[in-house]
Amino acid sequence: DDTPPETGSCTLTITVAAFDATPIGALQGSGFATPFPNQTRSIEGVVIGHDDEIGQSTSGVFPEDRGLFVQDAGDGDDATSDGIYVAEILDPQMLEHFPLGTTVRVTGVVREKFNQTILDTNGNATAVQARGPGVLPSAVTLDPALAKAQTDGAGGRSYYERFEGSRVRIDQGTANSGGTNKFH
């Protein structure tokens, strides 16, 4: 066939949407419960901890008990926590895929569980995306006098609430033994 090949041109428009992250402090709010209950939200932060044991002695009854603790750079408000628990990470390689210090983007449903604000992925395998290495935020040292003086509210303890899900340290503690899992 001696027919010359046809040529043409086209124009492509690619729109890249910005990742619409809600600051973790906004999700936590300044009270005992989130101001965004049952809403789907996204966050970006650094993995600061793991809980790799599904609830009720790893029976799988409570898969939301397995997840990541994630903290962002903070909103500058001492009344809000900059960390949150990301629930229901079912990836069997969670510790390898999301090691401490990994920047992640997460989308899930904001919920309260046992007076703790969580971002529940509902087991969605694509809800957490590793974005590369990040910097672990500095741990805040808890003040024993403020901890002792805190008040109990309907949804938690006033002083500890502002550190929920965040990196903290204590100057001294009391050790005890016993228990075989995270619930005992």
Tab-separated table of C-alpha atoms in Angstrom:
chain	number	residue	atom	x	y	z
A	1	ASP	CA	0.000	0.000	0.000
A	2	ASP	CA	1.512	3.277	-1.143
A	3	THR	CA	-0.903	5.459	0.818
A	4	PRO	CA	1.075	7.918	2.911
A	5	PRO	CA	0.442	7.693	6.654
A	6	GLU	CA	-1.896	10.262	8.077
A	7	THR	CA	-0.704	12.640	10.723
A	8	GLY	CA	-2.594	14.830	13.082
A	9	SER	CA	-2.344	16.664	16.286
A	10	CYS	CA	-4.410	16.991	19.399
A	11	THR	CA	-4.334	18.972	22.580
A	12	LEU	CA	-4.549	17.329	25.970
A	13	THR	CA	-5.548	19.166	29.089
A	14	ILE	CA	-4.401	17.580	32.304
A	15	THR	CA	-5.770	18.941	35.536
A	16	VAL	CA	-3.946	18.016	38.696
A	17	ALA	CA	-6.083	18.568	41.737
A	18	ALA	CA	-4.375	19.537	44.954
A	19	PHE	CA	-4.672	17.037	47.780
A	20	ASP	CA	-7.380	18.475	50.009
A	21	ALA	CA	-6.039	17.665	53.465
A	22	THR	CA	-7.801	18.704	56.648
A	23	PRO	CA	-5.371	19.618	59.447
A	24	ILE	CA	-5.452	16.936	62.141
A	25	GLY	CA	-6.021	19.603	64.797
A	26	ALA	CA	-9.245	20.589	63.025
A	27	LEU	CA	-10.406	16.945	63.006
A	28	GLN	CA	-9.588	16.615	66.699
A	29	GLY	CA	-11.204	19.914	67.670
A	30	SER	CA	-10.709	21.616	71.018
A	31	GLY	CA	-13.353	19.589	72.846
A	32	PHE	CA	-13.684	15.949	73.780
A	33	ALA	CA	-15.131	14.883	70.392
A	34	THR	CA	-14.483	15.660	66.752
A	35	PRO	CA	-16.498	18.452	65.126
A	36	PHE	CA	-16.664	16.251	61.971
A	37	PRO	CA	-18.396	13.017	63.081
A	38	ASN	CA	-19.085	10.494	60.298
A	39	GLN	CA	-17.611	12.750	57.603
A	40	THR	CA	-15.092	11.563	55.033
A	41	ARG	CA	-11.894	13.583	55.360
A	42	SER	CA	-8.269	13.388	54.238
A	43	ILE	CA	-5.082	14.111	56.163
A	44	GLU	CA	-1.370	14.225	55.478
A	45	GLY	CA	1.179	13.564	58.193
A	46	VAL	CA	4.019	11.398	59.454
A	47	VAL	CA	3.631	7.883	60.869
A	48	ILE	CA	4.614	8.093	64.545
A	49	GLY	CA	3.378	4.720	65.776
A	50	HIS	CA	1.804	1.365	64.962
A	51	ASP	CA	-0.780	-0.856	66.524
A	52	ASP	CA	-0.443	-4.094	64.597
A	53	GLU	CA	-2.817	-6.199	66.669
A	54	ILE	CA	-6.466	-6.565	65.681
A	55	GLY	CA	-8.820	-6.422	68.653
A	56	GLN	CA	-9.936	-9.260	70.859
A	57	SER	CA	-6.661	-11.177	70.859
A	58	THR	CA	-6.154	-10.935	67.075
A	59	SER	CA	-9.427	-12.750	66.342
A	60	GLY	CA	-10.381	-10.219	63.705
A	61	VAL	CA	-13.574	-9.224	65.513
A	62	PHE	CA	-12.492	-5.584	65.728
A	63	PRO	CA	-10.310	-4.853	62.669
A	64	GLU	CA	-10.386	-1.102	63.401
A	65	ASP	CA	-8.112	-1.793	66.372
A	66	ARG	CA	-5.197	-2.243	63.926
A	67	GLY	CA	-3.703	0.892	62.472
A	68	LEU	CA	-1.268	3.765	62.453
A	69	PHE	CA	-0.744	6.844	64.560
A	70	VAL	CA	-0.177	9.861	62.303
A	71	GLN	CA	0.824	13.392	63.291
A	72	ASP	CA	1.050	16.531	61.181
A	73	ALA	CA	3.106	19.701	61.639
A	74	GLY	CA	0.458	21.207	63.882
A	75	ASP	CA	-1.966	24.063	63.801
A	76	GLY	CA	-0.379	26.107	66.598
A	77	ASP	CA	-3.411	25.642	68.875
A	78	ASP	CA	-2.461	24.134	72.252
A	79	ALA	CA	-6.080	23.022	72.764
A	80	THR	CA	-6.062	20.644	69.788
A	81	SER	CA	-4.093	17.477	69.204
A	82	ASP	CA	-1.920	17.219	66.109
A	83	GLY	CA	-2.065	13.407	66.059
A	84	ILE	CA	-4.754	10.902	65.151
A	85	TYR	CA	-5.228	7.146	65.020
A	86	VAL	CA	-5.813	5.780	61.506
A	87	ALA	CA	-7.928	2.665	61.953
A	88	GLU	CA	-8.460	-0.578	60.077
A	89	ILE	CA	-5.178	-0.959	58.213
A	90	LEU	CA	-5.540	-4.543	57.002
A	91	ASP	CA	-2.291	-4.609	54.994
A	92	PRO	CA	-0.350	-7.608	56.371
A	93	GLN	CA	2.886	-5.731	55.588
A	94	MET	CA	1.778	-2.555	57.388
A	95	LEU	CA	4.977	-2.218	59.417
A	96	GLU	CA	7.153	-2.526	56.292
A	97	HIS	CA	4.968	-0.366	54.015
A	98	PHE	CA	4.486	2.420	56.578
A	99	PRO	CA	7.553	2.505	58.861
A	100	LEU	CA	7.955	5.222	61.464
A	101	GLY	CA	8.817	8.523	59.806
A	102	THR	CA	6.911	7.818	56.563
A	103	THR	CA	4.807	10.678	55.233
A	104	VAL	CA	1.335	9.378	54.382
A	105	ARG	CA	-1.879	10.663	52.897
A	106	VAL	CA	-5.005	9.089	54.318
A	107	THR	CA	-8.689	9.299	53.488
A	108	GLY	CA	-11.295	7.874	55.831
A	109	VAL	CA	-14.356	8.488	57.958
A	110	VAL	CA	-13.909	10.502	61.157
A	111	ARG	CA	-15.315	8.649	64.155
A	112	GLU	CA	-15.084	8.461	67.936
A	113	LYS	CA	-14.203	5.124	69.529
A	114	PHE	CA	-13.839	4.877	73.298
A	115	ASN	CA	-13.555	8.691	73.423
A	116	GLN	CA	-10.725	8.698	70.911
A	117	THR	CA	-11.042	10.432	67.547
A	118	ILE	CA	-10.061	8.043	64.757
A	119	LEU	CA	-9.877	8.214	60.982
A	120	ASP	CA	-11.388	4.893	59.885
A	121	THR	CA	-10.261	3.549	56.503
A	122	ASN	CA	-12.933	0.822	56.670
A	123	GLY	CA	-10.281	-1.587	55.380
A	124	ASN	CA	-9.876	0.221	52.044
A	125	ALA	CA	-6.471	-0.880	50.735
A	126	THR	CA	-5.920	2.408	48.860
A	127	ALA	CA	-6.960	4.705	51.732
A	128	VAL	CA	-3.359	5.114	52.943
A	129	GLN	CA	-0.665	6.184	50.496
A	130	ALA	CA	3.008	6.339	51.423
A	131	ARG	CA	4.578	9.554	50.114
A	132	GLY	CA	8.195	9.047	51.146
A	133	PRO	CA	10.324	9.824	54.160
A	134	GLY	CA	9.279	12.512	56.588
A	135	VAL	CA	10.551	13.858	59.878
A	136	LEU	CA	9.261	12.487	63.157
A	137	PRO	CA	7.859	15.367	65.203
A	138	SER	CA	9.419	15.983	68.593
A	139	ALA	CA	7.667	14.337	71.508
A	140	VAL	CA	5.964	16.619	74.035
A	141	THR	CA	6.862	15.938	77.660
A	142	LEU	CA	3.738	15.511	79.748
A	143	ASP	CA	3.510	17.705	82.831
A	144	PRO	CA	2.731	15.520	85.881
A	145	ALA	CA	1.141	18.410	87.811
A	146	LEU	CA	-1.224	19.299	84.956
A	147	ALA	CA	-2.025	15.626	84.413
A	148	LYS	CA	-2.897	15.198	88.079
A	149	ALA	CA	-5.000	18.382	88.150
A	150	GLN	CA	-6.979	17.605	84.987
A	151	THR	CA	-10.720	17.175	85.061
A	152	ASP	CA	-12.739	14.297	83.728
A	153	GLY	CA	-15.376	15.193	81.199
A	154	ALA	CA	-18.146	13.287	79.531
A	155	GLY	CA	-15.752	12.343	76.765
A	156	GLY	CA	-12.302	12.177	78.290
A	157	ARG	CA	-9.685	13.849	80.412
A	158	SER	CA	-9.073	17.544	79.824
A	159	TYR	CA	-5.255	17.624	79.849
A	160	TYR	CA	-4.628	14.393	77.956
A	161	GLU	CA	-7.173	15.235	75.239
A	162	ARG	CA	-4.831	17.770	73.635
A	163	PHE	CA	-2.209	15.022	73.104
A	164	GLU	CA	-4.528	12.310	71.783
A	165	GLY	CA	-2.716	10.317	69.080
A	166	SER	CA	0.456	12.454	69.327
A	167	ARG	CA	4.052	11.680	70.320
A	168	VAL	CA	4.518	12.225	74.025
A	169	ARG	CA	7.065	11.286	76.639
A	170	ILE	CA	7.036	11.051	80.393
A	171	ASP	CA	9.938	11.836	82.692
A	172	GLN	CA	9.242	8.893	84.954
A	173	GLY	CA	6.707	6.139	85.098
A	174	THR	CA	5.674	3.096	87.018
A	175	ALA	CA	6.239	-0.343	85.573
A	176	ASN	CA	4.067	-3.327	86.298
A	177	SER	CA	3.845	-6.763	84.771
A	178	GLY	CA	1.002	-8.899	83.600
A	179	GLY	CA	-1.288	-8.998	80.645
A	180	THR	CA	-0.770	-10.809	77.394
A	181	ASN	CA	-2.115	-8.308	74.883
A	182	LYS	CA	-2.901	-4.626	74.527
A	183	PHE	CA	-6.122	-4.967	76.521
A	184	HIS	CA	-4.699	-6.527	79.715
